[in-house]
Amino acid sequence: MHRRRDVPVIAIDGPSGSGKGTIARRVAEALGYHLLDSGALYRLVALSAQISGVSLENAQRLAELAHDLDVSFGSDARGDEQIWLANEDVTALVRTEDAGAGASTVAQISAVRQALLERQRAFRQPPGLVADGRDMGTHVFPDATLKIFLTASAEERARRRHKQLKDKGLDVSLAALSRDIEDRDRRDSERSVAPLRPAKDARILDSSGQSIEAVTQTVLDWVASL
Ligand code: DC
């Protein structure tokens, strides 16, 4: 039996659109580690609430939904992510801006965060874990092997999100996206429970103007130098 705290964790935190998801996936693939996309769990809570008609103000019901989430993560034949909620493929629904905004709202509720804590920690399995989120280094894995706070300028993050959505055939205005990103940053940073901020021992990595490959390589270099 392994002891969970002996399993290495690379925590990658940062604001929306900083490229965390992509970088975390690349780093996990390169190291052969498991991947935790914690944002997807908050998105799934918001989505479950919508499906079952639970108000985003009903903290107790939301915490129950979070506790009982029947979710599985996988990938299709091309290696693209797939997410199922009780046997229903919700991959596309989870990635909508609506689910993101809902996630940011339910993420302010302390009982929801508490309900997701153990589920997130259970992803810590050998040979290691790359954990992507807002509070991986500060709350969920305070003993992480390496903590990275990945950031990028607000303009660049809005531009990236715009391109991502456009590639999926969704037409959203850049100005509206910038406003959404600023609102979400504010909500995520100003909430009283587990606010978005770098852990004291995190390394700050600004990805503005850098390619995905360059940022991935920096992280891998840091891992190699541990
Ligand atoms: O990374 P994302 O866009 O999928 O996250 C969606 C929302 O979930 C984000 O606005 C804040 C919340 N979140 C959180 O509070 N803590 C995490 N560890 C991950 C996400």
mmCIF file of C-alpha atoms and ligand atoms in Angstrom:
data_model
loop_
_atom_site.group_PDB
_atom_site.id
_atom_site.type_symbol
_atom_site.label_atom_id
_atom_site.label_comp_id
_atom_site.label_asym_id
_atom_site.label_seq_id
_atom_site.Cartn_x
_atom_site.Cartn_y
_atom_site.Cartn_z
ATOM 1 C CA MET A 1 0.000 0.000 0.000
ATOM 2 C CA HIS A 2 1.319 3.461 -0.832
ATOM 3 C CA ARG A 3 0.878 6.331 1.529
ATOM 4 C CA ARG A 4 -1.003 9.063 -0.235
ATOM 5 C CA ARG A 5 1.282 11.812 0.981
ATOM 6 C CA ASP A 6 4.254 10.056 -0.628
ATOM 7 C CA VAL A 7 2.672 10.400 -4.093
ATOM 8 C CA PRO A 8 4.037 13.521 -5.850
ATOM 9 C CA VAL A 9 1.603 16.311 -6.744
ATOM 10 C CA ILE A 10 2.241 19.151 -9.180
ATOM 11 C CA ALA A 11 -0.309 21.857 -8.310
ATOM 12 C CA ILE A 12 -1.121 24.317 -11.082
ATOM 13 C CA ASP A 13 -3.368 27.192 -10.002
ATOM 14 C CA GLY A 14 -4.321 30.411 -11.702
ATOM 15 C CA PRO A 15 -7.128 32.525 -13.152
ATOM 16 C CA SER A 16 -9.513 31.625 -16.014
ATOM 17 C CA GLY A 17 -7.864 31.457 -19.403
ATOM 18 C CA SER A 18 -4.286 31.365 -18.101
ATOM 19 C CA GLY A 19 -3.793 28.093 -20.008
ATOM 20 C CA LYS A 20 -3.798 25.900 -16.878
ATOM 21 C CA GLY A 21 -5.972 23.189 -18.419
ATOM 22 C CA THR A 22 -3.797 22.749 -21.501
ATOM 23 C CA ILE A 23 -0.511 22.966 -19.617
ATOM 24 C CA ALA A 24 -1.693 20.576 -16.875
ATOM 25 C CA ARG A 25 -2.766 18.028 -19.495
ATOM 26 C CA ARG A 26 0.562 18.266 -21.368
ATOM 27 C CA VAL A 27 2.615 17.986 -18.193
ATOM 28 C CA ALA A 28 0.566 14.993 -16.974
ATOM 29 C CA GLU A 29 1.034 13.263 -20.336
ATOM 30 C CA ALA A 30 4.778 13.935 -20.376
ATOM 31 C CA LEU A 31 5.230 12.583 -16.833
ATOM 32 C CA GLY A 32 2.686 9.731 -17.145
ATOM 33 C CA TYR A 33 0.805 11.226 -14.156
ATOM 34 C CA HIS A 34 -2.926 11.331 -13.398
ATOM 35 C CA LEU A 35 -4.773 14.576 -14.014
ATOM 36 C CA LEU A 36 -7.291 16.369 -11.807
ATOM 37 C CA ASP A 37 -9.342 19.080 -13.507
ATOM 38 C CA SER A 38 -10.936 20.474 -10.358
ATOM 39 C CA GLY A 39 -12.780 23.227 -12.265
ATOM 40 C CA ALA A 40 -14.746 20.510 -14.075
ATOM 41 C CA LEU A 41 -16.079 19.308 -10.692
ATOM 42 C CA TYR A 42 -17.407 22.798 -9.850
ATOM 43 C CA ARG A 43 -18.862 23.053 -13.365
ATOM 44 C CA LEU A 44 -20.554 19.659 -12.857
ATOM 45 C CA VAL A 45 -22.135 20.792 -9.596
ATOM 46 C CA ALA A 46 -23.603 23.826 -11.403
ATOM 47 C CA LEU A 47 -24.775 21.602 -14.245
ATOM 48 C CA SER A 48 -26.375 19.036 -11.913
ATOM 49 C CA ALA A 49 -28.176 21.873 -10.157
ATOM 50 C CA GLN A 50 -29.526 23.082 -13.476
ATOM 51 C CA ILE A 51 -30.605 19.575 -14.523
ATOM 52 C CA SER A 52 -32.321 18.854 -11.234
ATOM 53 C CA GLY A 53 -33.837 22.328 -10.855
ATOM 54 C CA VAL A 54 -31.862 23.245 -7.715
ATOM 55 C CA SER A 55 -31.372 26.986 -7.150
ATOM 56 C CA LEU A 56 -27.763 28.247 -7.048
ATOM 57 C CA GLU A 57 -28.692 29.845 -3.727
ATOM 58 C CA ASN A 58 -29.631 26.596 -1.997
ATOM 59 C CA ALA A 59 -26.281 25.870 -0.310
ATOM 60 C CA GLN A 60 -27.362 22.685 1.411
ATOM 61 C CA ARG A 61 -28.834 21.031 -1.698
ATOM 62 C CA LEU A 62 -25.788 22.126 -3.733
ATOM 63 C CA ALA A 63 -23.452 20.533 -1.189
ATOM 64 C CA GLU A 64 -25.508 17.315 -1.399
ATOM 65 C CA LEU A 65 -25.261 17.376 -5.189
ATOM 66 C CA ALA A 66 -21.486 17.906 -4.899
ATOM 67 C CA HIS A 67 -21.167 15.020 -2.483
ATOM 68 C CA ASP A 68 -23.236 12.664 -4.663
ATOM 69 C CA LEU A 69 -21.794 13.624 -8.089
ATOM 70 C CA ASP A 70 -21.819 10.469 -10.212
ATOM 71 C CA VAL A 71 -19.065 11.537 -12.590
ATOM 72 C CA SER A 72 -16.526 9.717 -14.709
ATOM 73 C CA PHE A 73 -13.700 11.214 -16.723
ATOM 74 C CA GLY A 74 -12.254 9.540 -19.794
ATOM 75 C CA SER A 75 -11.141 10.187 -23.345
ATOM 76 C CA ASP A 76 -12.409 9.208 -26.767
ATOM 77 C CA ALA A 77 -10.499 7.379 -29.506
ATOM 78 C CA ARG A 78 -8.731 10.634 -30.508
ATOM 79 C CA GLY A 79 -7.628 11.271 -26.953
ATOM 80 C CA ASP A 80 -10.058 14.181 -26.466
ATOM 81 C CA GLU A 81 -11.603 14.454 -23.020
ATOM 82 C CA GLN A 82 -15.004 12.988 -22.247
ATOM 83 C CA ILE A 83 -17.053 13.615 -19.129
ATOM 84 C CA TRP A 84 -20.109 11.618 -18.096
ATOM 85 C CA LEU A 85 -22.629 12.494 -15.445
ATOM 86 C CA ALA A 86 -24.586 9.371 -14.501
ATOM 87 C CA ASN A 87 -24.006 7.805 -17.945
ATOM 88 C CA GLU A 88 -24.889 10.975 -19.833
ATOM 89 C CA ASP A 89 -22.145 12.509 -21.981
ATOM 90 C CA VAL A 90 -21.915 16.112 -20.711
ATOM 91 C CA THR A 91 -18.513 16.986 -22.231
ATOM 92 C CA ALA A 92 -19.802 19.883 -24.345
ATOM 93 C CA LEU A 93 -22.179 21.185 -21.643
ATOM 94 C CA VAL A 94 -19.407 21.312 -19.034
ATOM 95 C CA ARG A 95 -17.301 23.645 -21.195
ATOM 96 C CA THR A 96 -19.961 26.291 -21.892
ATOM 97 C CA GLU A 97 -19.534 29.823 -20.498
ATOM 98 C CA ASP A 98 -22.813 29.266 -18.622
ATOM 99 C CA ALA A 99 -21.396 26.283 -16.747
ATOM 100 C CA GLY A 100 -18.246 28.326 -16.000
ATOM 101 C CA ALA A 101 -20.267 31.199 -14.548
ATOM 102 C CA GLY A 102 -22.421 28.753 -12.534
ATOM 103 C CA ALA A 103 -19.263 27.033 -11.277
ATOM 104 C CA SER A 104 -17.809 30.316 -10.080
ATOM 105 C CA THR A 105 -21.052 30.951 -8.129
ATOM 106 C CA VAL A 106 -21.303 27.517 -6.462
ATOM 107 C CA ALA A 107 -17.549 27.643 -5.730
ATOM 108 C CA GLN A 108 -18.228 30.470 -3.253
ATOM 109 C CA ILE A 109 -20.161 28.104 -0.993
ATOM 110 C CA SER A 110 -17.976 26.625 1.700
ATOM 111 C CA ALA A 111 -20.117 23.440 2.105
ATOM 112 C CA VAL A 112 -19.720 22.731 -1.629
ATOM 113 C CA ARG A 113 -15.932 23.126 -1.409
ATOM 114 C CA GLN A 114 -15.861 20.872 1.634
ATOM 115 C CA ALA A 115 -17.997 18.233 -0.148
ATOM 116 C CA LEU A 116 -15.513 18.148 -3.049
ATOM 117 C CA LEU A 117 -12.363 18.049 -0.929
ATOM 118 C CA GLU A 118 -12.012 14.302 -0.357
ATOM 119 C CA ARG A 119 -13.063 13.512 -3.928
ATOM 120 C CA GLN A 120 -10.226 15.717 -5.203
ATOM 121 C CA ARG A 121 -7.671 14.211 -2.813
ATOM 122 C CA ALA A 122 -8.616 10.716 -4.009
ATOM 123 C CA PHE A 123 -7.039 11.583 -7.393
ATOM 124 C CA ARG A 124 -3.634 11.415 -5.676
ATOM 125 C CA GLN A 125 -2.571 7.993 -6.934
ATOM 126 C CA PRO A 126 0.835 6.615 -8.023
ATOM 127 C CA PRO A 127 2.881 7.451 -9.955
ATOM 128 C CA GLY A 128 1.769 11.061 -9.396
ATOM 129 C CA LEU A 129 -0.828 13.748 -9.991
ATOM 130 C CA VAL A 130 -1.026 17.039 -11.855
ATOM 131 C CA ALA A 131 -3.833 19.044 -10.219
ATOM 132 C CA ASP A 132 -5.335 22.036 -12.010
ATOM 133 C CA GLY A 133 -7.495 24.619 -10.236
ATOM 134 C CA ARG A 134 -7.616 27.695 -8.032
ATOM 135 C CA ASP A 135 -6.773 26.294 -4.602
ATOM 136 C CA MET A 136 -4.732 23.165 -5.339
ATOM 137 C CA GLY A 137 -1.563 24.497 -3.683
ATOM 138 C CA THR A 138 -3.295 26.514 -0.958
ATOM 139 C CA HIS A 139 -6.006 24.119 0.307
ATOM 140 C CA VAL A 140 -6.437 20.785 -1.438
ATOM 141 C CA PHE A 141 -2.767 19.735 -1.604
ATOM 142 C CA PRO A 142 -0.896 22.086 0.763
ATOM 143 C CA ASP A 143 1.992 19.579 0.757
ATOM 144 C CA ALA A 144 2.264 19.491 -3.069
ATOM 145 C CA THR A 145 5.725 18.716 -4.419
ATOM 146 C CA LEU A 146 5.683 21.697 -6.766
ATOM 147 C CA LYS A 147 3.245 24.632 -6.742
ATOM 148 C CA ILE A 148 2.842 26.801 -9.786
ATOM 149 C CA PHE A 149 0.695 29.895 -10.169
ATOM 150 C CA LEU A 150 0.105 30.275 -13.876
ATOM 151 C CA THR A 151 -1.088 33.639 -15.044
ATOM 152 C CA ALA A 152 -1.390 35.835 -18.158
ATOM 153 C CA SER A 153 -2.647 39.350 -18.824
ATOM 154 C CA ALA A 154 -6.471 39.762 -18.839
ATOM 155 C CA GLU A 155 -6.418 40.796 -22.543
ATOM 156 C CA GLU A 156 -4.456 37.746 -23.534
ATOM 157 C CA ARG A 157 -6.725 35.451 -21.527
ATOM 158 C CA ALA A 158 -9.840 36.923 -23.178
ATOM 159 C CA ARG A 159 -8.253 36.527 -26.624
ATOM 160 C CA ARG A 160 -7.367 32.878 -25.938
ATOM 161 C CA ARG A 161 -10.851 32.060 -24.661
ATOM 162 C CA HIS A 162 -12.338 33.775 -27.710
ATOM 163 C CA LYS A 163 -10.258 31.643 -30.048
ATOM 164 C CA GLN A 164 -11.112 28.451 -28.125
ATOM 165 C CA LEU A 165 -14.844 29.158 -28.389
ATOM 166 C CA LYS A 166 -14.561 30.189 -32.041
ATOM 167 C CA ASP A 167 -12.788 26.919 -32.833
ATOM 168 C CA LYS A 168 -15.784 25.152 -31.316
ATOM 169 C CA GLY A 169 -18.090 27.147 -33.595
ATOM 170 C CA LEU A 170 -19.376 29.420 -30.800
ATOM 171 C CA ASP A 171 -19.631 33.106 -31.569
ATOM 172 C CA VAL A 172 -19.125 35.267 -28.463
ATOM 173 C CA SER A 173 -17.985 38.899 -28.573
ATOM 174 C CA LEU A 174 -14.458 39.604 -27.313
ATOM 175 C CA ALA A 175 -15.690 42.567 -25.262
ATOM 176 C CA ALA A 176 -18.331 40.412 -23.538
ATOM 177 C CA LEU A 177 -15.709 37.744 -22.814
ATOM 178 C CA SER A 178 -13.299 40.295 -21.319
ATOM 179 C CA ARG A 179 -16.079 41.520 -19.026
ATOM 180 C CA ASP A 180 -16.943 37.933 -18.011
ATOM 181 C CA ILE A 181 -13.292 37.147 -17.284
ATOM 182 C CA GLU A 182 -12.899 40.262 -15.149
ATOM 183 C CA ASP A 183 -16.131 39.454 -13.241
ATOM 184 C CA ARG A 184 -15.056 35.868 -12.690
ATOM 185 C CA ASP A 185 -11.540 36.923 -11.544
ATOM 186 C CA ARG A 186 -13.114 39.294 -9.058
ATOM 187 C CA ARG A 187 -15.547 36.669 -7.689
ATOM 188 C CA ASP A 188 -12.823 34.015 -7.481
ATOM 189 C CA SER A 189 -10.278 36.327 -5.787
ATOM 190 C CA GLU A 190 -12.623 38.120 -3.397
ATOM 191 C CA ARG A 191 -14.607 35.178 -2.023
ATOM 192 C CA SER A 192 -14.058 34.448 1.639
ATOM 193 C CA VAL A 193 -13.412 30.685 1.265
ATOM 194 C CA ALA A 194 -10.300 29.498 -0.570
ATOM 195 C CA PRO A 195 -9.882 32.661 -2.686
ATOM 196 C CA LEU A 196 -7.753 32.561 -5.818
ATOM 197 C CA ARG A 197 -4.234 33.573 -4.805
ATOM 198 C CA PRO A 198 -0.775 32.057 -5.109
ATOM 199 C CA ALA A 199 0.377 29.785 -2.284
ATOM 200 C CA LYS A 200 3.243 31.364 -0.319
ATOM 201 C CA ASP A 201 5.609 28.758 -1.734
ATOM 202 C CA ALA A 202 4.283 28.874 -5.336
ATOM 203 C CA ARG A 203 6.418 29.751 -8.344
ATOM 204 C CA ILE A 204 4.734 32.386 -10.501
ATOM 205 C CA LEU A 205 4.725 31.655 -14.227
ATOM 206 C CA ASP A 206 3.447 34.373 -16.605
ATOM 207 C CA SER A 207 2.464 32.754 -19.885
ATOM 208 C CA SER A 208 1.682 36.017 -21.767
ATOM 209 C CA GLY A 209 3.308 35.889 -25.189
ATOM 210 C CA GLN A 210 4.678 32.355 -24.601
ATOM 211 C CA SER A 211 3.785 29.258 -26.600
ATOM 212 C CA ILE A 212 2.141 26.229 -24.975
ATOM 213 C CA GLU A 213 5.311 24.251 -25.683
ATOM 214 C CA ALA A 214 7.549 26.831 -23.978
ATOM 215 C CA VAL A 215 5.374 26.993 -20.849
ATOM 216 C CA THR A 216 5.103 23.178 -20.670
ATOM 217 C CA GLN A 217 8.877 22.923 -20.964
ATOM 218 C CA THR A 218 9.429 25.422 -18.131
ATOM 219 C CA VAL A 219 7.195 23.325 -15.867
ATOM 220 C CA LEU A 220 8.964 20.096 -16.867
ATOM 221 C CA ASP A 221 12.364 21.749 -16.226
ATOM 222 C CA TRP A 222 11.175 22.750 -12.749
ATOM 223 C CA VAL A 223 9.970 19.210 -12.080
ATOM 224 C CA ALA A 224 13.315 17.810 -13.240
ATOM 225 C CA SER A 225 15.206 20.175 -10.952
ATOM 226 C CA LEU A 226 13.324 19.141 -7.779
HETATM 227 O O1 DC B 1 -11.049 26.343 -14.316
HETATM 228 P P1 DC B 1 -12.506 26.479 -14.659
HETATM 229 O O2 DC B 1 -12.783 27.644 -15.555
HETATM 230 O O3 DC B 1 -13.085 25.222 -15.200
HETATM 231 O O4 DC B 1 -13.240 26.759 -13.255
HETATM 232 C C1 DC B 1 -14.594 27.133 -13.186
HETATM 233 C C2 DC B 1 -14.891 27.863 -11.870
HETATM 234 O O5 DC B 1 -14.765 26.943 -10.786
HETATM 235 C C3 DC B 1 -13.947 29.012 -11.547
HETATM 236 O O6 DC B 1 -14.487 30.250 -11.948
HETATM 237 C C4 DC B 1 -13.798 28.966 -10.051
HETATM 238 C C5 DC B 1 -14.182 27.589 -9.653
HETATM 239 N N1 DC B 1 -13.042 26.783 -9.181
HETATM 240 C C6 DC B 1 -12.682 26.890 -7.864
HETATM 241 O O7 DC B 1 -13.257 27.703 -7.144
HETATM 242 N N2 DC B 1 -11.692 26.113 -7.355
HETATM 243 C C7 DC B 1 -11.028 25.251 -8.142
HETATM 244 N N3 DC B 1 -10.068 24.495 -7.620
HETATM 245 C C8 DC B 1 -11.358 25.137 -9.526
HETATM 246 C C9 DC B 1 -12.368 25.932 -10.019
#
